[in-house]
Short mmCIF file of C-alpha atoms and ligand atoms in Angstrom, two decimals:
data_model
loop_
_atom_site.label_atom_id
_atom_site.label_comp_id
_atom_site.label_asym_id
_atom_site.label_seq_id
_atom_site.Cartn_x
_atom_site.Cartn_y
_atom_site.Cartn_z
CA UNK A 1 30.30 13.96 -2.32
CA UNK A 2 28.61 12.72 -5.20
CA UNK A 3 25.57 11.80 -5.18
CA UNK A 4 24.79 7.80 -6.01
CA UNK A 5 23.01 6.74 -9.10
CA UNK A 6 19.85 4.76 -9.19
CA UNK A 7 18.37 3.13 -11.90
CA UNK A 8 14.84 2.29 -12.33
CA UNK A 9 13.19 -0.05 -14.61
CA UNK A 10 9.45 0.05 -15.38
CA UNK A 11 9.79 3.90 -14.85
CA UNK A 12 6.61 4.59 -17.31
CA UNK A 13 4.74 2.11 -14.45
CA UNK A 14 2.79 2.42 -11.84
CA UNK A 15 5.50 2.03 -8.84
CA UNK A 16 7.94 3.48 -11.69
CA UNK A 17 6.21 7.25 -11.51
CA UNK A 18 5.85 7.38 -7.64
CA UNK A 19 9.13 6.08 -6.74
CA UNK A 20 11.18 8.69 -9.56
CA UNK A 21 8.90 11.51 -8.21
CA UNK A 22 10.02 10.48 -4.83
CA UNK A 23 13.59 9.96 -5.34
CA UNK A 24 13.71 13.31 -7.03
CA UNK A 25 11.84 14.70 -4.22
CA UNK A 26 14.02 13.02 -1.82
CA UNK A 27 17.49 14.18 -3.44
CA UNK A 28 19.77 11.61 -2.40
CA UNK A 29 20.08 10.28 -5.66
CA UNK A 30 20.64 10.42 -9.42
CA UNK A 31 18.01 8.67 -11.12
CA UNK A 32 18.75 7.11 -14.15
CA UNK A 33 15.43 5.42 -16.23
CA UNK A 34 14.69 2.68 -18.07
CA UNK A 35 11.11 1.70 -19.94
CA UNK A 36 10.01 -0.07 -23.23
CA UNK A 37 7.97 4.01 -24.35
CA UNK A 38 10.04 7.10 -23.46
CA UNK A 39 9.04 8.75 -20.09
CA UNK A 40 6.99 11.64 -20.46
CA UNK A 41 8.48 14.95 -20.16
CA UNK A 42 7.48 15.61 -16.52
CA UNK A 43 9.04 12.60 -15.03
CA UNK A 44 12.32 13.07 -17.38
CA UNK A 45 13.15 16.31 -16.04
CA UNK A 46 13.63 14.26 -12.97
CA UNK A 47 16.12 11.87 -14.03
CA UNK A 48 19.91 12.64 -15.01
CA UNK A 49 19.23 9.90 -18.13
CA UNK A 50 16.24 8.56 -19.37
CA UNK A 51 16.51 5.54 -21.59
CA UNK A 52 13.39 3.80 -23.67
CA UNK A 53 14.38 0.15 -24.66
CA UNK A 54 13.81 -3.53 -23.72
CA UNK A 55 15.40 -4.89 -20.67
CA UNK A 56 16.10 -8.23 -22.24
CA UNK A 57 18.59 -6.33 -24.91
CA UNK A 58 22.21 -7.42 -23.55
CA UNK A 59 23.71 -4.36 -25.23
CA UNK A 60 21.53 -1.65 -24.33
CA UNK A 61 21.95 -2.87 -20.84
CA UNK A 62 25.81 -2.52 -21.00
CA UNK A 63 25.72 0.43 -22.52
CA UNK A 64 23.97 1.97 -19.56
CA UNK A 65 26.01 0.46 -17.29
CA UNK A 66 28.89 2.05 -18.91
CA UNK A 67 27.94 4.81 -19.02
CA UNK A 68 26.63 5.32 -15.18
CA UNK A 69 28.11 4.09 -11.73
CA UNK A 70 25.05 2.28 -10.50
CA UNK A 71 24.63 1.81 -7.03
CA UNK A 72 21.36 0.33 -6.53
CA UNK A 73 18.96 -0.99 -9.42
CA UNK A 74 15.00 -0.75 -8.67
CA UNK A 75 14.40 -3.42 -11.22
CA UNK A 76 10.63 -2.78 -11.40
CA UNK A 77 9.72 -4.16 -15.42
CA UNK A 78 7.40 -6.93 -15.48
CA UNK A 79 4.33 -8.41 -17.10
CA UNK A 80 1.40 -8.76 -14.46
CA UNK A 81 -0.10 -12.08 -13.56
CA UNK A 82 -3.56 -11.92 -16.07
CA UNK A 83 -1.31 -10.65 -18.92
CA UNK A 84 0.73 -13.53 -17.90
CA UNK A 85 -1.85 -16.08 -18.09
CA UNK A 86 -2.70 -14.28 -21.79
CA UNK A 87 0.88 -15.22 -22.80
CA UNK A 88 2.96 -17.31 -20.70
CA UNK A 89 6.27 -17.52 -22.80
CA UNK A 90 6.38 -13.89 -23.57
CA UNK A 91 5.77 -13.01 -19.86
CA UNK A 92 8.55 -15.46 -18.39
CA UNK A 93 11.08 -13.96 -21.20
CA UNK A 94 9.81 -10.11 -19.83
CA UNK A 95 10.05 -11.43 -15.83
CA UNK A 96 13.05 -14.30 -15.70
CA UNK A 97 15.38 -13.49 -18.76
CA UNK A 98 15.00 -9.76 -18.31
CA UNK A 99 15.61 -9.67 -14.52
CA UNK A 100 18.62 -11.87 -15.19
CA UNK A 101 19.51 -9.46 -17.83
CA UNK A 102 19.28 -7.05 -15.03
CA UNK A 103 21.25 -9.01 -12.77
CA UNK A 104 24.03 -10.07 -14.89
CA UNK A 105 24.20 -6.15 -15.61
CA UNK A 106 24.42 -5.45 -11.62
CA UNK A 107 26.64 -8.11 -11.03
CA UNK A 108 28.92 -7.02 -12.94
CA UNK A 109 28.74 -3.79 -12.10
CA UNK A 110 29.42 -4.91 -8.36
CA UNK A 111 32.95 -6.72 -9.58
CA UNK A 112 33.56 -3.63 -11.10
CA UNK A 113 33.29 -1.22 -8.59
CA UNK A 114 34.25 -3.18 -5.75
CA UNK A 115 31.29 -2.74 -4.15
CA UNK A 116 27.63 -4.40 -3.86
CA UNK A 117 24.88 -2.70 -6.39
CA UNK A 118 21.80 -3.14 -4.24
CA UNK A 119 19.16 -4.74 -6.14
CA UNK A 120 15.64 -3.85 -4.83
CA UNK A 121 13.23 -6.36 -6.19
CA UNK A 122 9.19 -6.22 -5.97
CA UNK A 123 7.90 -9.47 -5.74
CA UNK A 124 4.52 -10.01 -5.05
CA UNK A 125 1.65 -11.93 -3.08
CA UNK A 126 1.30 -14.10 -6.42
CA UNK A 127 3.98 -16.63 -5.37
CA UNK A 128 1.72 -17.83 -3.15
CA UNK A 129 -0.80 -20.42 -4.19
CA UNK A 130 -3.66 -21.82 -1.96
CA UNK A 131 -5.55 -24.37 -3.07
CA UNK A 132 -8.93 -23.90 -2.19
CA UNK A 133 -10.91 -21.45 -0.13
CA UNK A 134 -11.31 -23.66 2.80
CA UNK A 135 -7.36 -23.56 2.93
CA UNK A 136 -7.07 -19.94 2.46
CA UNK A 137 -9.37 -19.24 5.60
CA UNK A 138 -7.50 -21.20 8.11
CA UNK A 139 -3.88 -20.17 6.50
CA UNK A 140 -4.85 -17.19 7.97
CA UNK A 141 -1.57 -14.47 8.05
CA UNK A 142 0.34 -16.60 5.83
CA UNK A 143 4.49 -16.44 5.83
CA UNK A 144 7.09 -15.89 3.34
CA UNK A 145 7.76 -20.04 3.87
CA UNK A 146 4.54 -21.20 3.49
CA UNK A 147 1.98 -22.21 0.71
CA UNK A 148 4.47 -20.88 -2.08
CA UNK A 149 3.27 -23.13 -4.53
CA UNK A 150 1.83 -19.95 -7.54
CA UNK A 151 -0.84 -21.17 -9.98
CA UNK A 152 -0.12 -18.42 -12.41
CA UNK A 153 3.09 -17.62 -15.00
CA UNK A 154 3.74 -14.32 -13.32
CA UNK A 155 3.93 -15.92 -9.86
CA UNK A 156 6.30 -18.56 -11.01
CA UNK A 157 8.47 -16.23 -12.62
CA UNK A 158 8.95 -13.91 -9.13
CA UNK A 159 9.65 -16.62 -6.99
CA UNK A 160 12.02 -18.26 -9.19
CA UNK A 161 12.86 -14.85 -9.59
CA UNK A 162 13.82 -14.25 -5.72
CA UNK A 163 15.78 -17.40 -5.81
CA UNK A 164 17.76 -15.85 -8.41
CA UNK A 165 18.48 -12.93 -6.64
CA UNK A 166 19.22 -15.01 -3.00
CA UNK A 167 21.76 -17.00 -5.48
CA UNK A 168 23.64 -13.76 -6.95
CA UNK A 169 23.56 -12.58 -3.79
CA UNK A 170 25.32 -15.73 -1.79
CA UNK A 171 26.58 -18.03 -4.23
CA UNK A 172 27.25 -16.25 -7.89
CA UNK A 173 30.16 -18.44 -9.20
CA UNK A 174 31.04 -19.65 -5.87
CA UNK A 175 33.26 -22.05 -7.63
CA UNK A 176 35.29 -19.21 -8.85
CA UNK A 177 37.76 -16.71 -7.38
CA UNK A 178 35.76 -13.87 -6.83
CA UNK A 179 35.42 -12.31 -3.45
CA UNK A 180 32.05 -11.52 -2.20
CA UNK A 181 32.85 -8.05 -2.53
CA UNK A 182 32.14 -9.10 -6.66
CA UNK A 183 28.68 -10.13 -5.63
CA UNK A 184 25.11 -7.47 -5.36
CA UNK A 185 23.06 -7.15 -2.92
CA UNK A 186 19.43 -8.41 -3.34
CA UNK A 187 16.62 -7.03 -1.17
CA UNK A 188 12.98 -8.39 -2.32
CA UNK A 189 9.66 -7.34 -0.80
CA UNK A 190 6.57 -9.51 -1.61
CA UNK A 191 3.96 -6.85 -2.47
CA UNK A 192 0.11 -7.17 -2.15
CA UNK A 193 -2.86 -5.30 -4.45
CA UNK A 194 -1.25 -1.80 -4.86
CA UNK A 195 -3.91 0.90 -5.09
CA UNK A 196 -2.63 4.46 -6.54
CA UNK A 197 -4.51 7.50 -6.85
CA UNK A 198 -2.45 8.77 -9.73
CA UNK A 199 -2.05 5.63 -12.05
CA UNK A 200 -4.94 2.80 -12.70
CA UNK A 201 -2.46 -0.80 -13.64
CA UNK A 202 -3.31 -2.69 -16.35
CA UNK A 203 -2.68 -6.44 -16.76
CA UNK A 204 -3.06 -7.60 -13.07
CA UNK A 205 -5.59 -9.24 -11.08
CA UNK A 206 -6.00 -7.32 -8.10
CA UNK A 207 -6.65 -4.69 -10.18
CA UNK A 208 -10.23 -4.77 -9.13
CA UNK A 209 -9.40 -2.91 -5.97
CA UNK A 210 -7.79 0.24 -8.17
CA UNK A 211 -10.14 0.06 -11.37
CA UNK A 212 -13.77 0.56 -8.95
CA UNK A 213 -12.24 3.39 -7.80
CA UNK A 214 -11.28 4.96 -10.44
CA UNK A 215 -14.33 3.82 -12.30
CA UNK A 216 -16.27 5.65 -9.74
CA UNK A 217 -14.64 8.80 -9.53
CA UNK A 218 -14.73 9.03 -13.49
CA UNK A 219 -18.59 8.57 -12.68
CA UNK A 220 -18.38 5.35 -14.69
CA UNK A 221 -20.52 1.79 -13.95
CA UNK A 222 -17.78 -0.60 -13.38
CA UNK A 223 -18.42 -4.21 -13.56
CA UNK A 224 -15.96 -6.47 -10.87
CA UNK A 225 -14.16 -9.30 -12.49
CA UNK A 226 -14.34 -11.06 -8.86
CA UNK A 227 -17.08 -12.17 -6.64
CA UNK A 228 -17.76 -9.34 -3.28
CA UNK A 229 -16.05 -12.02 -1.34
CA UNK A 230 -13.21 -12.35 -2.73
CA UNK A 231 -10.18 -11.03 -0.05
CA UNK A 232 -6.26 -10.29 -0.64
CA UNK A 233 -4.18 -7.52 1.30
CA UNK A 234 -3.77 -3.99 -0.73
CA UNK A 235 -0.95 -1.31 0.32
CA UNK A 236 -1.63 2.56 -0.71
CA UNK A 237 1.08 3.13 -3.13
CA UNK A 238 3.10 5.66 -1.21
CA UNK A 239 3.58 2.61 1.63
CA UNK A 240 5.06 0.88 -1.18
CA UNK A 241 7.44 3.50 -2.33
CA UNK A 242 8.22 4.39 1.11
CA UNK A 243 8.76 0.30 1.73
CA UNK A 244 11.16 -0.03 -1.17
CA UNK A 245 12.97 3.11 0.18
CA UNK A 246 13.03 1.63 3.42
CA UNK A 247 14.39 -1.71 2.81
CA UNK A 248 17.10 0.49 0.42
CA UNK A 249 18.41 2.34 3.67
CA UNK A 250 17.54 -0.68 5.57
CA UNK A 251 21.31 -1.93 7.39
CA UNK A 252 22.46 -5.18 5.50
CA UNK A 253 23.42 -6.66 9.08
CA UNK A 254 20.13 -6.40 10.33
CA UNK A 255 18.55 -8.23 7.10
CA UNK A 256 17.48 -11.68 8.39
CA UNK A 257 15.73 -12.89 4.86
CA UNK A 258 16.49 -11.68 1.54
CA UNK A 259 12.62 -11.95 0.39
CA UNK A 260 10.13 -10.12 2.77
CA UNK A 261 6.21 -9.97 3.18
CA UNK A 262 4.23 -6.44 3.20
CA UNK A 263 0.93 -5.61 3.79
CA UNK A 264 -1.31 -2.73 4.21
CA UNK A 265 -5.00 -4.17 4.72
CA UNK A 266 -6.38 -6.78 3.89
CA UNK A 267 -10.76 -6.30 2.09
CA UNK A 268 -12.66 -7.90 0.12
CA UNK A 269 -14.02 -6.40 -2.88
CA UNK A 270 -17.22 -5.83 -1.25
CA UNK A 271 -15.28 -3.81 1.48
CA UNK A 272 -13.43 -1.53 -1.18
CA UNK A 273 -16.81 -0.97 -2.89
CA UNK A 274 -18.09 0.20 0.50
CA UNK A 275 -15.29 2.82 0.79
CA UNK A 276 -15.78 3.50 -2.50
CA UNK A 277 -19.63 4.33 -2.21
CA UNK A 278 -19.16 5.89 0.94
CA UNK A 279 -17.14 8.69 -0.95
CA UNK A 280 -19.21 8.46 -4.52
CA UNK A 281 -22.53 7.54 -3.22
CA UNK A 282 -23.52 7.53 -6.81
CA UNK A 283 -20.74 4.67 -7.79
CA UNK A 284 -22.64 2.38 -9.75
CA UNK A 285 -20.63 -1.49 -8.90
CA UNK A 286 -21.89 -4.47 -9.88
CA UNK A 287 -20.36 -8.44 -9.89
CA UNK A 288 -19.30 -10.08 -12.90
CA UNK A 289 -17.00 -13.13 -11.78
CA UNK A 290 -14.90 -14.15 -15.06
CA UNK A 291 -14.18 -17.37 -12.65
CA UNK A 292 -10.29 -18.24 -13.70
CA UNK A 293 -9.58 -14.49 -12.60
CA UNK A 294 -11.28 -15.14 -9.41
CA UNK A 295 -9.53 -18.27 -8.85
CA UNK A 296 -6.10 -16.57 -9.36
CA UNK A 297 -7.15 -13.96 -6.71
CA UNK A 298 -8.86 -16.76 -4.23
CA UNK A 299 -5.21 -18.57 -4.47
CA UNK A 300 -3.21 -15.53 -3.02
CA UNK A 301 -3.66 -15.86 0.73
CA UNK A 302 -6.48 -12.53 2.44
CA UNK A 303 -3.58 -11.62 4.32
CA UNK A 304 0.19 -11.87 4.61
CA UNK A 305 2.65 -12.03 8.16
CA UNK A 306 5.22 -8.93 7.90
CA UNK A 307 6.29 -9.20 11.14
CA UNK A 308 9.72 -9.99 9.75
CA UNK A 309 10.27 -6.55 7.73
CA UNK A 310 9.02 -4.71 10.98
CA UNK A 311 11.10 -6.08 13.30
CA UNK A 312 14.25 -6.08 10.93
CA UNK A 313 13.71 -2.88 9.58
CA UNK A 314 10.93 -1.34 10.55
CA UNK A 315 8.42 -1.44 8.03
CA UNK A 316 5.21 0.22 9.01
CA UNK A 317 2.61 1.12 6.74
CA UNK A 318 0.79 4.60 7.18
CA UNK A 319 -2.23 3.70 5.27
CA UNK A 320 -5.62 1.76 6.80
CA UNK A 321 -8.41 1.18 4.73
CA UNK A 322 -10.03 3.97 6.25
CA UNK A 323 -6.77 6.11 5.95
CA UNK A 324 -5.86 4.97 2.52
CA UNK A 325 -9.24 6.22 1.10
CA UNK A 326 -10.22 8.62 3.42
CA UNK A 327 -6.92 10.47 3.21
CA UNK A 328 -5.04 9.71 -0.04
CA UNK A 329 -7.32 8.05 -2.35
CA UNK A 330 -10.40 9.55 -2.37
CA UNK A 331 -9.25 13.29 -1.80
CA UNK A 332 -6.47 12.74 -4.67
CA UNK A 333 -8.55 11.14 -6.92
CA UNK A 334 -11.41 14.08 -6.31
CA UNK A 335 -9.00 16.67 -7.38
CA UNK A 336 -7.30 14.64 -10.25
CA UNK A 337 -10.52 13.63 -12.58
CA UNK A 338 -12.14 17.12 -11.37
CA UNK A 339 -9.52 19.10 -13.72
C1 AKB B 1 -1.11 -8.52 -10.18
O1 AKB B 1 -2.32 -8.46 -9.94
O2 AKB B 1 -0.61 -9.29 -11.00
C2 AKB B 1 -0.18 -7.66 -9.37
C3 AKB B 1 0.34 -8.38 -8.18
C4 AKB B 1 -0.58 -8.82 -7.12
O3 AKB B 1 1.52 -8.57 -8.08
N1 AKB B 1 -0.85 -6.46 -8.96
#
């Protein structure tokens, strides 16, 4: 049998790299991708097609639905939440008309087919919006229900975002004739801080986590853009890949919510600069709080409730703090700025 296609967009990004070296690892599937630059050659050789262009152009979008049978879309393109705040219009053009670019495209190709195109969507701990630290201290574990009022563009644009994807999913044109075979399938996980060993993000706020350690293994002073106290949830990257892949397999009948919570561990930055000195002893961290960036991280809750993707389908992250850097980070890192 053939195998199915996947396509990714936001290949040339952080999730984008680990998830196409993973599918490709993995086999199962074609992967077709999609990113504003051109992949680099590495990561192309892994994909059947590899496509550089902006998800918000309607015909480049058909054209690759033409010419591939999509089954499932990873539709990871987006402008991070302190780009976001840098320019607002531009990033809810990139995050709500492009993912509804996406999901026209998706839709579509459901009617066609006669089957549901999964559509695996990574939201993220920025729809949530405490107000105040008190708040945030005795929300405790928060869940997907509450306190999902976002003070920033990008957070906005995901959980509108989510709706959008819950509405293709149960009520696209539910006025019309089409059968619900015509409609996709939309599976969203709520990601926290993602820390990679291979990729440092740019544009978002939790980047603090990933940039000290980086910083430090370069052998570089870094300067954190949020107080030591400051506290959200981070997932090692491969949980994340592994999540998305999860919740891909995962069996549509056992799907209680189309928008799920994930979370690896939850520090504050004085915790990851701990881990981080504890493997460069050297790592020279200090605290610079530019205080609207703090304020965007004190909003997003210091830990989320994924009970409901474990018990639906089985999410379980690998990766502890002390696992995460002990085990992936630090040695990965060690071997990747030591060449
Ligand atoms: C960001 O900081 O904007 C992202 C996120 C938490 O979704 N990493």
């Amino acid at each position: 049998m053939a195998k199915g296609v996947v396509l990714i967009t936001g290949s040339n990004g952080e999730i984008g790299h680990s998830l196409v070296n993973q599918l490709a690892a993995e086999g199962r599937y074609q992967v077709v991708s999609l990113d504003l630059t051109p992949v680099p050659d590495a990561l192309r050789a892994k994909c059947v097609a590899s496509y550089a262009g902006n998800i918000m152009d309607r015909f480049l979008m058909d054209q690759i639905a033409a010419h591939h049978e999509i089954d499932a879309v990873f539709h990871l393109a987006a402008l991070l939440s302190t780009r976001g705040e840098r320019d607002p219009e531009l990033a809810h053009q990139v995050n709500v008309e492009g993912t509804l670019n996406l999901l026209r495209v998706a839709q579509q190709q459901s009617a066609r087919l006669g089957r549901a195109v999964k559509f695996l969507f990574p939201s993220s701990i920025a729809v949530y919006g405490l107000p105040d630290l008190a708040t945030k201290a005795a929300a405790g574990r928060v869940k997907e229900d509450e306190w999902t009022v976002p003070v920033t563009m990008y957070g906005c644009n995901k959980l509108y975002c989510e709706h959008l994807g819950r509405y293709y999913t149960h009520y696209h044109r539910q006025l019309g004739a089409l059968s619900s075979m015509a409609r996709l399938d939309f599976r969203s996980l709520r990601f926290p801080g993602l820390i990679s060993a291979d990729t440092v993000p740019t544009g978002g706020t939790s980047d603090f986590g990933p940039e000290m350690l980086h910083a430090a293994a370069k052998g570089e002073p870094y300067s954190c853009f949020v107080g030591e106290n400051a506290q959200i949830p981070f997932m090692a990257m491969p949980d994340a890949v592994t999540a998305l892949t999860s919740l891909l397999d995962a069996d549509q009948s056992k799907l209680s919510r189309v928008v799920y919570n994930v979370s690896g561990f939850s520090v504050s930055a004085k915790q990851i600069a701990e881990q981080v000195k504890k493997a460069f002893p050297k790592a020279d961290i200090s605290y610079k709080p530019d205080l609207v960036r703090e304020k965007i991280v004190d909003s997003w809750p210091a830990d989320v409730d994924d009970s409901a993707a474990r018990s639906d389908w089985g999410f379980a992250p690998a990766f502890d703090a002390e696992r995460a850097f002990g085990e992936y980070l630090v040695p990965r890192i060690r071997s990747r700025y030591s060449k």
